[in-house]
Amino acid sequence: QVQLVESGGGLVQAGGSLRLACVFSGSTFSINAMGWYRQAPGKQRELVAVITSSGSTNYLDSVKGRFTITRDTPKNTVYLQMNSLKPEDTAVYYCNTNVQRPIRGAYDYWGQGTQVTVSS
């Protein structure tokens, strides 16, 4: 059974830091990329950061220089270090893993989400 288990969310004051972690397990398919999305109330889900199997990264413009995505490949774990947090970073953060299935192509798995709240 495929699972994405997220941890690390919580409440922090503006300017503080949090580290999110996501462990992906139960799949034998190769991983194309792992990433983090977020969704604030009344807004669409948006990509925050992604790291590919080759180690390339991409970030939402508003988090560049503040957030860092890393990956422990043998452990199928992805981390999001969030520094200098702002109230506008408040959202539910979702872990995503994109895998490559041999016949049916790419497929996305999602975590259950973890709440990040930044107080002003």
PDB file of C-alpha atoms in Angstrom:
ATOM      1  CA  GLN A   1       0.000   0.000   0.000  1.00  0.00           C
ATOM      2  CA  VAL A   2       1.404   3.355  -1.066  1.00  0.00           C
ATOM      3  CA  GLN A   3       1.763   5.907   1.684  1.00  0.00           C
ATOM      4  CA  LEU A   4       3.018   9.461   2.008  1.00  0.00           C
ATOM      5  CA  VAL A   5       3.448  10.392   5.641  1.00  0.00           C
ATOM      6  CA  GLU A   6       4.006  14.053   6.349  1.00  0.00           C
ATOM      7  CA  SER A   7       5.269  15.653   9.528  1.00  0.00           C
ATOM      8  CA  GLY A   8       6.583  18.934  10.829  1.00  0.00           C
ATOM      9  CA  GLY A   9       3.727  21.363  10.472  1.00  0.00           C
ATOM     10  CA  GLY A  10       2.591  23.626  13.258  1.00  0.00           C
ATOM     11  CA  LEU A  11       2.230  27.144  14.555  1.00  0.00           C
ATOM     12  CA  VAL A  12       5.128  29.567  14.381  1.00  0.00           C
ATOM     13  CA  GLN A  13       5.608  33.297  14.682  1.00  0.00           C
ATOM     14  CA  ALA A  14       6.547  35.390  11.683  1.00  0.00           C
ATOM     15  CA  GLY A  15      10.263  35.173  11.041  1.00  0.00           C
ATOM     16  CA  GLY A  16      10.458  31.685  12.475  1.00  0.00           C
ATOM     17  CA  SER A  17      11.305  28.371  10.864  1.00  0.00           C
ATOM     18  CA  LEU A  18       9.730  24.989  10.318  1.00  0.00           C
ATOM     19  CA  ARG A  19      10.918  21.828   8.644  1.00  0.00           C
ATOM     20  CA  LEU A  20       8.479  19.558   6.874  1.00  0.00           C
ATOM     21  CA  ALA A  21       9.266  15.935   6.094  1.00  0.00           C
ATOM     22  CA  CYS A  22       7.503  13.412   3.884  1.00  0.00           C
ATOM     23  CA  VAL A  23       8.224   9.712   3.638  1.00  0.00           C
ATOM     24  CA  PHE A  24       7.046   7.834   0.545  1.00  0.00           C
ATOM     25  CA  SER A  25       6.659   4.077   0.819  1.00  0.00           C
ATOM     26  CA  GLY A  26       4.915   1.078  -0.676  1.00  0.00           C
ATOM     27  CA  SER A  27       5.678   1.686  -4.353  1.00  0.00           C
ATOM     28  CA  THR A  28       8.117  -0.090  -6.656  1.00  0.00           C
ATOM     29  CA  PHE A  29       7.834   2.489  -9.431  1.00  0.00           C
ATOM     30  CA  SER A  30      10.693   4.857 -10.097  1.00  0.00           C
ATOM     31  CA  ILE A  31      10.262   8.376  -8.774  1.00  0.00           C
ATOM     32  CA  ASN A  32      10.320  11.247 -11.232  1.00  0.00           C
ATOM     33  CA  ALA A  33      10.045  14.020  -8.664  1.00  0.00           C
ATOM     34  CA  MET A  34       8.977  14.837  -5.137  1.00  0.00           C
ATOM     35  CA  GLY A  35       7.578  18.132  -4.054  1.00  0.00           C
ATOM     36  CA  TRP A  36       5.438  20.288  -1.821  1.00  0.00           C
ATOM     37  CA  TYR A  37       2.254  22.100  -2.663  1.00  0.00           C
ATOM     38  CA  ARG A  38       0.146  24.336  -0.478  1.00  0.00           C
ATOM     39  CA  GLN A  39      -3.419  25.503  -0.351  1.00  0.00           C
ATOM     40  CA  ALA A  40      -4.646  28.451   1.640  1.00  0.00           C
ATOM     41  CA  PRO A  41      -8.343  28.976   2.416  1.00  0.00           C
ATOM     42  CA  GLY A  42     -10.198  30.220  -0.637  1.00  0.00           C
ATOM     43  CA  LYS A  43      -7.187  29.789  -2.891  1.00  0.00           C
ATOM     44  CA  GLN A  44      -6.049  27.212  -5.408  1.00  0.00           C
ATOM     45  CA  ARG A  45      -3.386  24.685  -4.607  1.00  0.00           C
ATOM     46  CA  GLU A  46       0.024  25.912  -5.752  1.00  0.00           C
ATOM     47  CA  LEU A  47       3.425  24.359  -6.215  1.00  0.00           C
ATOM     48  CA  VAL A  48       5.859  25.505  -3.540  1.00  0.00           C
ATOM     49  CA  ALA A  49       8.971  23.487  -4.388  1.00  0.00           C
ATOM     50  CA  VAL A  50       9.925  20.391  -6.339  1.00  0.00           C
ATOM     51  CA  ILE A  51      13.050  18.270  -6.655  1.00  0.00           C
ATOM     52  CA  THR A  52      13.539  15.857  -9.531  1.00  0.00           C
ATOM     53  CA  SER A  53      15.298  12.517  -9.571  1.00  0.00           C
ATOM     54  CA  SER A  54      18.353  14.263 -11.008  1.00  0.00           C
ATOM     55  CA  GLY A  55      18.387  16.767  -8.158  1.00  0.00           C
ATOM     56  CA  SER A  56      17.065  19.769 -10.040  1.00  0.00           C
ATOM     57  CA  THR A  57      14.898  22.073  -7.977  1.00  0.00           C
ATOM     58  CA  ASN A  58      12.251  24.642  -8.693  1.00  0.00           C
ATOM     59  CA  TYR A  59      10.555  27.093  -6.332  1.00  0.00           C
ATOM     60  CA  LEU A  60       7.563  29.355  -6.163  1.00  0.00           C
ATOM     61  CA  ASP A  61       8.883  32.875  -6.634  1.00  0.00           C
ATOM     62  CA  SER A  62       7.583  34.088  -3.283  1.00  0.00           C
ATOM     63  CA  VAL A  63       9.550  31.451  -1.341  1.00  0.00           C
ATOM     64  CA  LYS A  64      12.867  31.669  -3.190  1.00  0.00           C
ATOM     65  CA  GLY A  65      15.692  32.386  -0.800  1.00  0.00           C
ATOM     66  CA  ARG A  66      13.575  31.372   2.202  1.00  0.00           C
ATOM     67  CA  PHE A  67      12.618  27.743   1.534  1.00  0.00           C
ATOM     68  CA  THR A  68      14.910  24.859   0.632  1.00  0.00           C
ATOM     69  CA  ILE A  69      13.826  21.464  -0.656  1.00  0.00           C
ATOM     70  CA  THR A  70      16.081  18.461  -0.212  1.00  0.00           C
ATOM     71  CA  ARG A  71      15.721  14.753  -0.666  1.00  0.00           C
ATOM     72  CA  ASP A  72      17.125  11.616   0.954  1.00  0.00           C
ATOM     73  CA  THR A  73      16.912   9.297  -2.020  1.00  0.00           C
ATOM     74  CA  PRO A  74      17.582   5.951  -0.302  1.00  0.00           C
ATOM     75  CA  LYS A  75      14.883   6.754   2.256  1.00  0.00           C
ATOM     76  CA  ASN A  76      12.404   8.164  -0.303  1.00  0.00           C
ATOM     77  CA  THR A  77      12.067  11.176   1.948  1.00  0.00           C
ATOM     78  CA  VAL A  78      11.701  14.804   0.968  1.00  0.00           C
ATOM     79  CA  TYR A  79      12.196  17.775   3.268  1.00  0.00           C
ATOM     80  CA  LEU A  80      11.149  21.388   3.083  1.00  0.00           C
ATOM     81  CA  GLN A  81      13.122  23.765   5.260  1.00  0.00           C
ATOM     82  CA  MET A  82      11.118  26.941   5.670  1.00  0.00           C
ATOM     83  CA  ASN A  83      12.876  29.997   7.082  1.00  0.00           C
ATOM     84  CA  SER A  84      11.796  33.599   7.540  1.00  0.00           C
ATOM     85  CA  LEU A  85       8.189  32.504   7.515  1.00  0.00           C
ATOM     86  CA  LYS A  86       5.501  35.061   6.768  1.00  0.00           C
ATOM     87  CA  PRO A  87       1.791  35.074   7.603  1.00  0.00           C
ATOM     88  CA  GLU A  88       1.064  34.625   3.898  1.00  0.00           C
ATOM     89  CA  ASP A  89       2.811  31.242   4.070  1.00  0.00           C
ATOM     90  CA  THR A  90      -0.081  29.990   6.175  1.00  0.00           C
ATOM     91  CA  ALA A  91      -1.679  27.044   4.379  1.00  0.00           C
ATOM     92  CA  VAL A  92      -2.101  23.313   4.335  1.00  0.00           C
ATOM     93  CA  TYR A  93       1.045  21.855   2.831  1.00  0.00           C
ATOM     94  CA  TYR A  94       0.767  18.689   0.767  1.00  0.00           C
ATOM     95  CA  CYS A  95       3.538  16.313  -0.182  1.00  0.00           C
ATOM     96  CA  ASN A  96       3.509  15.012  -3.749  1.00  0.00           C
ATOM     97  CA  THR A  97       5.395  12.171  -5.362  1.00  0.00           C
ATOM     98  CA  ASN A  98       5.307  11.690  -9.119  1.00  0.00           C
ATOM     99  CA  VAL A  99       6.184   8.165 -10.216  1.00  0.00           C
ATOM    100  CA  GLN A 100       6.716   6.532 -13.589  1.00  0.00           C
ATOM    101  CA  ARG A 101       4.582   3.493 -14.223  1.00  0.00           C
ATOM    102  CA  PRO A 102       5.950   1.214 -16.974  1.00  0.00           C
ATOM    103  CA  ILE A 103       2.821   1.143 -19.142  1.00  0.00           C
ATOM    104  CA  ARG A 104       0.400   3.735 -17.843  1.00  0.00           C
ATOM    105  CA  GLY A 105       2.913   6.533 -17.500  1.00  0.00           C
ATOM    106  CA  ALA A 106       3.365   9.141 -14.804  1.00  0.00           C
ATOM    107  CA  TYR A 107       1.145   9.222 -11.739  1.00  0.00           C
ATOM    108  CA  ASP A 108       0.831  11.504  -8.720  1.00  0.00           C
ATOM    109  CA  TYR A 109       0.523  10.391  -5.127  1.00  0.00           C
ATOM    110  CA  TRP A 110      -0.513  12.873  -2.436  1.00  0.00           C
ATOM    111  CA  GLY A 111      -0.095  13.115   1.282  1.00  0.00           C
ATOM    112  CA  GLN A 112      -2.910  13.980   3.647  1.00  0.00           C
ATOM    113  CA  GLY A 113      -1.620  17.501   4.254  1.00  0.00           C
ATOM    114  CA  THR A 114      -0.080  19.244   7.224  1.00  0.00           C
ATOM    115  CA  GLN A 115      -1.147  22.631   8.544  1.00  0.00           C
ATOM    116  CA  VAL A 116       1.365  25.454   8.724  1.00  0.00           C
ATOM    117  CA  THR A 117       0.198  28.579  10.524  1.00  0.00           C
ATOM    118  CA  VAL A 118       2.341  31.690  10.760  1.00  0.00           C
ATOM    119  CA  SER A 119       1.198  34.318  13.220  1.00  0.00           C
ATOM    120  CA  SER A 120       2.037  37.975  12.824  1.00  0.00           C
TER     121      SER A 120
END
